[in-house]
Structure formats: C-alpha cells, structure tokens
Short mmCIF file of C-alpha atoms in Angstrom, two decimals:
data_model
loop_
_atom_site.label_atom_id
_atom_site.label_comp_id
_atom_site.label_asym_id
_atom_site.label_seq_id
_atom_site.Cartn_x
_atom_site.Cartn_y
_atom_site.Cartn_z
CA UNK A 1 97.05 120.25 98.76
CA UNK A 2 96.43 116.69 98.16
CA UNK A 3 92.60 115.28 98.23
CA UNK A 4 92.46 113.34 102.20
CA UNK A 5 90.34 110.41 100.57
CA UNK A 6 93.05 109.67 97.85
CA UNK A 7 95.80 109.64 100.52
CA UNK A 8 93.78 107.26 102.99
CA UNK A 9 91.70 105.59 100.28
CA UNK A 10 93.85 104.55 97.16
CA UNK A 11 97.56 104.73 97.18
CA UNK A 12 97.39 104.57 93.18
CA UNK A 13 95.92 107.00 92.51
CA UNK A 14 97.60 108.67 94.91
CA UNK A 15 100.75 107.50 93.26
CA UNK A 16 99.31 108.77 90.05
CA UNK A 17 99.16 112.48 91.60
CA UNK A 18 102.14 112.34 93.06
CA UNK A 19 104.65 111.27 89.44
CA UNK A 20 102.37 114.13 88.05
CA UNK A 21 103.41 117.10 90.26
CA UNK A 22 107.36 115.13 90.20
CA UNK A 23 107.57 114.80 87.27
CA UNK A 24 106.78 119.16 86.88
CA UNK A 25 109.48 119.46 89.48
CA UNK A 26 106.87 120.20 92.16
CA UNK A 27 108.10 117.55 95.37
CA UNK A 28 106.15 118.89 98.12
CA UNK A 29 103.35 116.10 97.93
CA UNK A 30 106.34 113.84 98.59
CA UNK A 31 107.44 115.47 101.51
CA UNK A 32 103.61 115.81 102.94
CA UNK A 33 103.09 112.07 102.33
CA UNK A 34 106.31 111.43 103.94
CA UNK A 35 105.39 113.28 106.92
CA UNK A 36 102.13 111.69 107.53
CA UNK A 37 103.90 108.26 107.71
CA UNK A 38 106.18 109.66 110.00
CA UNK A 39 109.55 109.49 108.05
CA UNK A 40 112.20 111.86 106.59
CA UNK A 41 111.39 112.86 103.30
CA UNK A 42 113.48 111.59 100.30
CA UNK A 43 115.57 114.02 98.29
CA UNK A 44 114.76 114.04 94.45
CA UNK A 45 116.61 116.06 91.54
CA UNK A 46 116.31 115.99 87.97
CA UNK A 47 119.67 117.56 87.90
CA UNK A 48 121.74 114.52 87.26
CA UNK A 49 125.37 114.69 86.61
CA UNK A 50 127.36 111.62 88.19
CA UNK A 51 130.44 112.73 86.05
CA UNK A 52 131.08 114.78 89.38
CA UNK A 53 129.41 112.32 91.56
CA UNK A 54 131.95 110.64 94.41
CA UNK A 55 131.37 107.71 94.14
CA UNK A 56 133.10 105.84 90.89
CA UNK A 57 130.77 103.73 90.87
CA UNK A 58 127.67 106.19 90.18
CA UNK A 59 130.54 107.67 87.30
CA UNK A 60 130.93 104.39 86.01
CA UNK A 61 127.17 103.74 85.84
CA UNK A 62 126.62 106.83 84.01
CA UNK A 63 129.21 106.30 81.39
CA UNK A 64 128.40 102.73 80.26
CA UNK A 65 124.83 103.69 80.22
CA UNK A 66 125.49 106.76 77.85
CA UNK A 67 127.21 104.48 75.48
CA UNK A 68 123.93 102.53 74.80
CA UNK A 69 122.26 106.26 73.85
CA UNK A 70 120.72 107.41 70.52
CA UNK A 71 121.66 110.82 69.15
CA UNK A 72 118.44 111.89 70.89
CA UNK A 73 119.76 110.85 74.34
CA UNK A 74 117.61 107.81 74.87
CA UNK A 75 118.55 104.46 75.68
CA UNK A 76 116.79 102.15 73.54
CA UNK A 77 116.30 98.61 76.33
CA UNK A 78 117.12 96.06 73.22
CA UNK A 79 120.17 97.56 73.07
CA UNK A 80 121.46 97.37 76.07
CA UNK A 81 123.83 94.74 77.53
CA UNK A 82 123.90 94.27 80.87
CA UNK A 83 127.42 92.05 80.61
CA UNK A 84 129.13 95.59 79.98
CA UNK A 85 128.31 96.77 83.38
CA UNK A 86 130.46 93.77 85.06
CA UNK A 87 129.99 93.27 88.69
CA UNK A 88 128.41 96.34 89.01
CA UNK A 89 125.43 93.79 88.16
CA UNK A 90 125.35 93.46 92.19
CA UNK A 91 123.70 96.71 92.35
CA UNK A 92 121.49 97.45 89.30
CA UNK A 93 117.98 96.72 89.17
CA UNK A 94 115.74 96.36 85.81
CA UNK A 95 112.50 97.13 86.11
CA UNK A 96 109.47 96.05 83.21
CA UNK A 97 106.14 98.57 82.64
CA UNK A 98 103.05 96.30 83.98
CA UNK A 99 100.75 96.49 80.80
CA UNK A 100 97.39 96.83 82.73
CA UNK A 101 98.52 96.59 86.14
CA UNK A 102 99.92 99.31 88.15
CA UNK A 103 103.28 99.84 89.20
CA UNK A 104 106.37 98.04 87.93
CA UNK A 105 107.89 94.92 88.46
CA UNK A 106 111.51 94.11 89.11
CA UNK A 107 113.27 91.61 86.66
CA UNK A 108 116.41 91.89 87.84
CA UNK A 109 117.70 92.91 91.50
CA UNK A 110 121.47 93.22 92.30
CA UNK A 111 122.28 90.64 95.52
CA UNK A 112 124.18 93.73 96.75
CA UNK A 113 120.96 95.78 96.58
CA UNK A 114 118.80 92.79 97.68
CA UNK A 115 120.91 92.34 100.93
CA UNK A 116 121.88 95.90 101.54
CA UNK A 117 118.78 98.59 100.26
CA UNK A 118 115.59 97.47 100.23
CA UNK A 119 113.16 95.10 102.64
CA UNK A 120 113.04 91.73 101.29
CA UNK A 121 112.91 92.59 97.97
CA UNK A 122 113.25 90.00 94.64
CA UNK A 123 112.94 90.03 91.08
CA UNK A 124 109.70 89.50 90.18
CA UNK A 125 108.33 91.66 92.77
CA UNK A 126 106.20 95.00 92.34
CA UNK A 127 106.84 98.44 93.61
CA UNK A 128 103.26 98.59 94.39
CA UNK A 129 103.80 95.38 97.04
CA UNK A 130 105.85 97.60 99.53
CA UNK A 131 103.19 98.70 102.28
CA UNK A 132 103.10 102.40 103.00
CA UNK A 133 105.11 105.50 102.23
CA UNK A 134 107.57 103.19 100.56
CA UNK A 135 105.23 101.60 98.02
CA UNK A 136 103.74 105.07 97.14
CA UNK A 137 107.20 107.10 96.68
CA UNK A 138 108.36 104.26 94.20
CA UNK A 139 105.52 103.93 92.24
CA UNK A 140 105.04 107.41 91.87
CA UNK A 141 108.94 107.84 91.17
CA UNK A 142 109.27 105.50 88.37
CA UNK A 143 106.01 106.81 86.40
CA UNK A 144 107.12 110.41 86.56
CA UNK A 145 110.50 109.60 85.30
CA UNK A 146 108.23 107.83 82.71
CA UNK A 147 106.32 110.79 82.19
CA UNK A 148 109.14 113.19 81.52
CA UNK A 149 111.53 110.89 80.10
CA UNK A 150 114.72 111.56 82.01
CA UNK A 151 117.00 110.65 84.84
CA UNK A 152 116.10 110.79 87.99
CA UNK A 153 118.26 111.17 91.20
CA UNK A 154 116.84 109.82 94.56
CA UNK A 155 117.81 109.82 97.97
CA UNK A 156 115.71 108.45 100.68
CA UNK A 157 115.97 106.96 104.02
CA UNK A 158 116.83 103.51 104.99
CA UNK A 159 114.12 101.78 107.04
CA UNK A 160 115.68 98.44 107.84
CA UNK A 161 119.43 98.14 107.57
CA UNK A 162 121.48 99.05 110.39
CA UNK A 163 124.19 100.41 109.05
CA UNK A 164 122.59 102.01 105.55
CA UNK A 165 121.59 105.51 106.39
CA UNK A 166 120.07 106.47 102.73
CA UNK A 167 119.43 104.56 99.65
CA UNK A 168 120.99 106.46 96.96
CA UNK A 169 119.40 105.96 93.20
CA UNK A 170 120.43 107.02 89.92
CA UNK A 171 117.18 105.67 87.50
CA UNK A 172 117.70 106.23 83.70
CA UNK A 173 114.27 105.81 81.84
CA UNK A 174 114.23 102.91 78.99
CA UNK A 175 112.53 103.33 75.57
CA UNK A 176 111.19 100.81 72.97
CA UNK A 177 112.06 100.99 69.27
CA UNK A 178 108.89 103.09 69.27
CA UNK A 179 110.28 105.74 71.67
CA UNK A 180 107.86 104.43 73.90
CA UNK A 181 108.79 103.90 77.62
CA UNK A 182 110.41 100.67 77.98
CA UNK A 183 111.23 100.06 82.24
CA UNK A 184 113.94 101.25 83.85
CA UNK A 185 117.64 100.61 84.66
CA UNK A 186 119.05 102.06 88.35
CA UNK A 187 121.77 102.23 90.11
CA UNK A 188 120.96 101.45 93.78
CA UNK A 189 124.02 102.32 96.27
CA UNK A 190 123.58 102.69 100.22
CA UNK A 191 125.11 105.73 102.15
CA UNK A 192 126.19 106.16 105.88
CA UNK A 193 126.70 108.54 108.08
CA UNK A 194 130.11 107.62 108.86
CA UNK A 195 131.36 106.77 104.84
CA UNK A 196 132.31 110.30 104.21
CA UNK A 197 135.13 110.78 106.42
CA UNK A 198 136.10 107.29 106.05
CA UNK A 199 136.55 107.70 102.24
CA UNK A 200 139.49 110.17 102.90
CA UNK A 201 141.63 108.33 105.17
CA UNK A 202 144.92 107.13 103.25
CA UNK A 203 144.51 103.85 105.09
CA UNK A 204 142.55 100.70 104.76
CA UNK A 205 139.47 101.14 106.85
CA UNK A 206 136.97 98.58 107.90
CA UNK A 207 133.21 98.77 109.62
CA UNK A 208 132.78 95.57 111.19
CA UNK A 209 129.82 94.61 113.47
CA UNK A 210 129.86 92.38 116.45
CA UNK A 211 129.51 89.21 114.54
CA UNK A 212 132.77 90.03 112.56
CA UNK A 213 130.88 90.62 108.98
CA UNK A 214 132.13 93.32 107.11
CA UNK A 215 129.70 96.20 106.48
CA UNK A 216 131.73 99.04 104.85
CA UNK A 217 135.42 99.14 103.62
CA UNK A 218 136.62 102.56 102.65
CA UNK A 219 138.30 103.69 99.52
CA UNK A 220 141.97 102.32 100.17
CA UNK A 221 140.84 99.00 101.68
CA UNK A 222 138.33 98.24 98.50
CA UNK A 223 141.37 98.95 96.58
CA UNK A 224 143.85 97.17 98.54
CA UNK A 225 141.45 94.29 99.75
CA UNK A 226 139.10 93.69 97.39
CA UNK A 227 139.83 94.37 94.00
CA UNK A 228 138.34 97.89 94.12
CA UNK A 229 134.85 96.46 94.18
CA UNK A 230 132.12 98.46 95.90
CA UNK A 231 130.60 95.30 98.34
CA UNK A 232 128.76 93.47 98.52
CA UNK A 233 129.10 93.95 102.31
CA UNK A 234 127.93 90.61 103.74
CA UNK A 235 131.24 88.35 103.90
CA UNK A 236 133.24 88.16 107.20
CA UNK A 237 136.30 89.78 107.82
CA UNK A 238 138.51 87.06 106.96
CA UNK A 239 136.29 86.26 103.53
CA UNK A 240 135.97 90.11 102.52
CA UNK A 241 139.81 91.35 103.21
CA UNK A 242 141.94 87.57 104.13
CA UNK A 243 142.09 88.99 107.58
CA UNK A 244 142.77 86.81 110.95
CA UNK A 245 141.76 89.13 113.65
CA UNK A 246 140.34 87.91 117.19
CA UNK A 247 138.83 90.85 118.83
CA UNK A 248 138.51 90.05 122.55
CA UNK A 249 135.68 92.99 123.50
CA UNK A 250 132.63 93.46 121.88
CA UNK A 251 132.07 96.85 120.15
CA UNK A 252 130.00 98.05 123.14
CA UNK A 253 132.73 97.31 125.48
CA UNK A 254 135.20 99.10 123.19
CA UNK A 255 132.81 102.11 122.87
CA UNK A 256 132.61 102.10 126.86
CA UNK A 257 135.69 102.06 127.80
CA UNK A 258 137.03 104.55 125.31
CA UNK A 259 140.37 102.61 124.65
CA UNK A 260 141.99 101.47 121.01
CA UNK A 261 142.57 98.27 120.99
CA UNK A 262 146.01 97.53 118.79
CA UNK A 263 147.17 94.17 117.67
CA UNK A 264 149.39 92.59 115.30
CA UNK A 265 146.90 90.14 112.48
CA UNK A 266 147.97 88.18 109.69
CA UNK A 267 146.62 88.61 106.22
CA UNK A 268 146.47 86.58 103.41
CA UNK A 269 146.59 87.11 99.61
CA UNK A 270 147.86 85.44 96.66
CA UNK A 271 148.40 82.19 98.70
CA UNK A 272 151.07 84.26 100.98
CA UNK A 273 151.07 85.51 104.55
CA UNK A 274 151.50 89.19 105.55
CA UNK A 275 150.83 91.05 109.12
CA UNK A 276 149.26 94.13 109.15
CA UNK A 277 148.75 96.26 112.38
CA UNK A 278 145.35 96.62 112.88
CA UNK A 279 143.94 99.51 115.57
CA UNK A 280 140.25 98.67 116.48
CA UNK A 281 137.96 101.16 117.85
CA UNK A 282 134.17 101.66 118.10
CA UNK A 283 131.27 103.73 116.65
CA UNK A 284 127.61 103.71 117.49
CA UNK A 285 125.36 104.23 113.92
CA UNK A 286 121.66 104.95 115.07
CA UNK A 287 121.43 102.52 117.90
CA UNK A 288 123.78 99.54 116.76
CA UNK A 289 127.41 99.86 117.80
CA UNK A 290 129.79 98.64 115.56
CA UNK A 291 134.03 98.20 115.44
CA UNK A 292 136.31 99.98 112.92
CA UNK A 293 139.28 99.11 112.22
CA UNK A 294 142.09 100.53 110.63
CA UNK A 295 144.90 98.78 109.22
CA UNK A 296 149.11 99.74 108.72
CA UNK A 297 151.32 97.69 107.38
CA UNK A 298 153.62 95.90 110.19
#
C-alpha cells in the first residue's frame, strides 16, 4: 500500500516509488494512483515484441532501432541517427536524464505526437510539468525503464483529443559509452476505438470531422492517398487525400437520420483528375460525432 502523505504530499517521491515497484513488474501502485485521479489505468508490459505488433509502423520502429544495438542489446545514444528513421521523425520523442533535477526533459517531440498525443506538449518541456496522474505515471515510467534497462510498452488513456482513445508507447532505454543511462527514444502512436475494424476494409477509408480535417485514414487509403505514411492527421480532406468533396449535412445530421449519403468527387494526383465514389456515413467517438467515408473507384 502506498504511504497517503507521499501520494498527497510529493509526487516525486511518489514517482520514485512507483518506477521502483514497475520496474519489479509490480503495476498495482499505478492502477491505485490512477484510480484516485479518477481515470482508467494505463496498461504496461515489459514483454515487448513489435515484430508481431499491427501496426508497421511500431515494426519499423523496432527494427531500425535494433540496428543501432551492441552485442549486449543496448543502444548506445551517440550512435544513433535519427535521419534513418525518416518521417517516422513525426512521432518519436527523445528524451535527456535531468542531472540534478527530477524527471526528464523532451529534446525532441514528433509534430504528429505534439498535435495528436499529448496536452500541449514541446521539446524542452519536463515530464514532471504535466499536473496530476499524468505527470506522475511518466516520470515514474521513464526512471523504471531506467532502472531495469529495457523496453517498455505503454498504453494509457487519452485525456484531450477527441478522436485518440489511447496513447500507445514503445520506449527503448538509451546508454552512454559508459553503459550508463543515456534518455530515451519512443515511439508515440494514438489508437481509436473505431481503427481496428477500419484497418481491414479493402477500401480507402477516411474519419473526417465536421470541419472537413482528416483524423484517421485506414490502411488502403494511407497507401493509396498518402504515400503509406501513418498521419500526421491534421490536413483537410482535400490536402491529406486531393479530395473535392462538399458534404451538405453535418455528421450529426447524418448520424440522425441514419441515411448514406453517396456522391460522385473528383480526386487529384500527379497533376491529373480522377472521380472516385465516395459513400459518407457517421460515427459518434466518446461524445464528438464525426463522418467516414469510404471511397470506390467510379
């Protein structure tokens, strides 16, 4: 059970406790300190294996990062070259050990994981400047992964995105010459509740809110629209995928009334002019409301 005056009193030390008992695979003082602020508690594992992960990206991560690895498994920082990760830049974060100050600061923070993962977060920034459960759980992540040298997989609950669900981390410990704990290198991709059936659909698939920005493109429209790229999810629908869609009804009214709404659209690509079909329906995630559309070739 965890001391009342350190919980109330002094979040670092509190943080200390905490990376201790992680750290010794023992997560329950997580899930009481997420409870007392009144939000789900995160999902942590030691067991990290993205080569069977979903997500290519998470694969991807884990390869490159392996190929900066001694023979002892470590991943010496003044070795590594962050140029070889390519724009899977937009969602990596580095973070530096504060020599005499506690917690760790941010020296570089993706703009996909800047716009999409975290509260107003920068480089430069400390985990310890988050206020409440959130400043605690990070803090006491990153040391315990310090402690025991090794990755770390994290899952925790969004608090301000609308259309993020989870933050999903994959944090691989970074050593000095010395062997000595160097910072940190993560991965840093949001989830959603409505990504995994969206991912299987053999058709380009697009979350849109009411504004027309796109928020999630599934598998086959990142690989048809955009490159392949995984986000970042803040251009509009005609930036993002060189769509020209006017949707009449907002996503409310769509949600409603229950009814498709199916229209011919032009696309453009390569400085030529397509039509795909596009069917637009509605979702509500948490309480926002947003459309999806799903595209066929005319």
């Amino acid at each position: 059970m965890l001391d009342e005056n350190v919980t109330l009193g002094c979040p670092i030390q509190l943080a200390h406790v905490l990376a201790r008992q992680v750290a010794e695979e023992d997560f329950s003082g997580i899930t009481r300190l997420a409870e007392s602020y009144g939000v789900p508690p995160p999902f942590l594992s030691w067991n990290v294996d993205p080569r069977s992960a979903d997500l290519r990206v998470e694969r991807n991560f884990w390869e490159i990062t392996q190929g900066f690895a001694q023979p002892d498994g470590s991943v010496r920082r003044d070795l590594l070259t962050m140029d070889r990760y390519g724009s899977m830049n937009e969602w990596l974060m580095l973070l530096d050990k504060n020599d005499g100050t506690p917690g760790y600061r941010y020296s570089q923070f993706g703009p996909a994981v800047e716009t999409w993962c975290v509260p107003a977060t920068s480089a430069e920034q400390n985990t310890c400047d988050f206020d409440g459960f959130l400043g605690i759980f990070l803090t006491a992540t990153y040391e315990a992964i310090a402690m025991r040298n090794a990755p770390l997989l994290s899952i925790h609950q969004s608090f301000e995105q609308a259309f993020v669900s989870k933050n999903r981390r994959i944090i691989i410990p970074l050593v000095d010459r010395q062997g000595e704990n160097d910072g940190f290198i993560a991965l840093n991709t949001p989830t959603n509740l409505l990504q995994p059936g969206l991912e299987v659909l053999p058709v380009p698939v697009l979350v849109v809110d009411g504004d027309m920005t796109v928020c999630f493109a599934n598998k086959e429209a990142r690989k048809s629209l955009d490159g392949g790229r995984y986000g970042p999810w803040d251009r509009s629908l005609f930036q993002y995928a060189g769509i020209d869609l006017t949707i009449e009804s907002s996503p409310e009214e769509i949600l409603i009334s229950g009814v498709p709404h199916a229209s011919t659209c032009r696309h453009l690509a390569h400085h030529r002019i397509g039509t795909f079909k596009a069917t637009v329906t509605a979702a509500r995630h948490f309480e926002h409301v947003f459309y999806i559309i799903m595209l066929t070739r005319d």
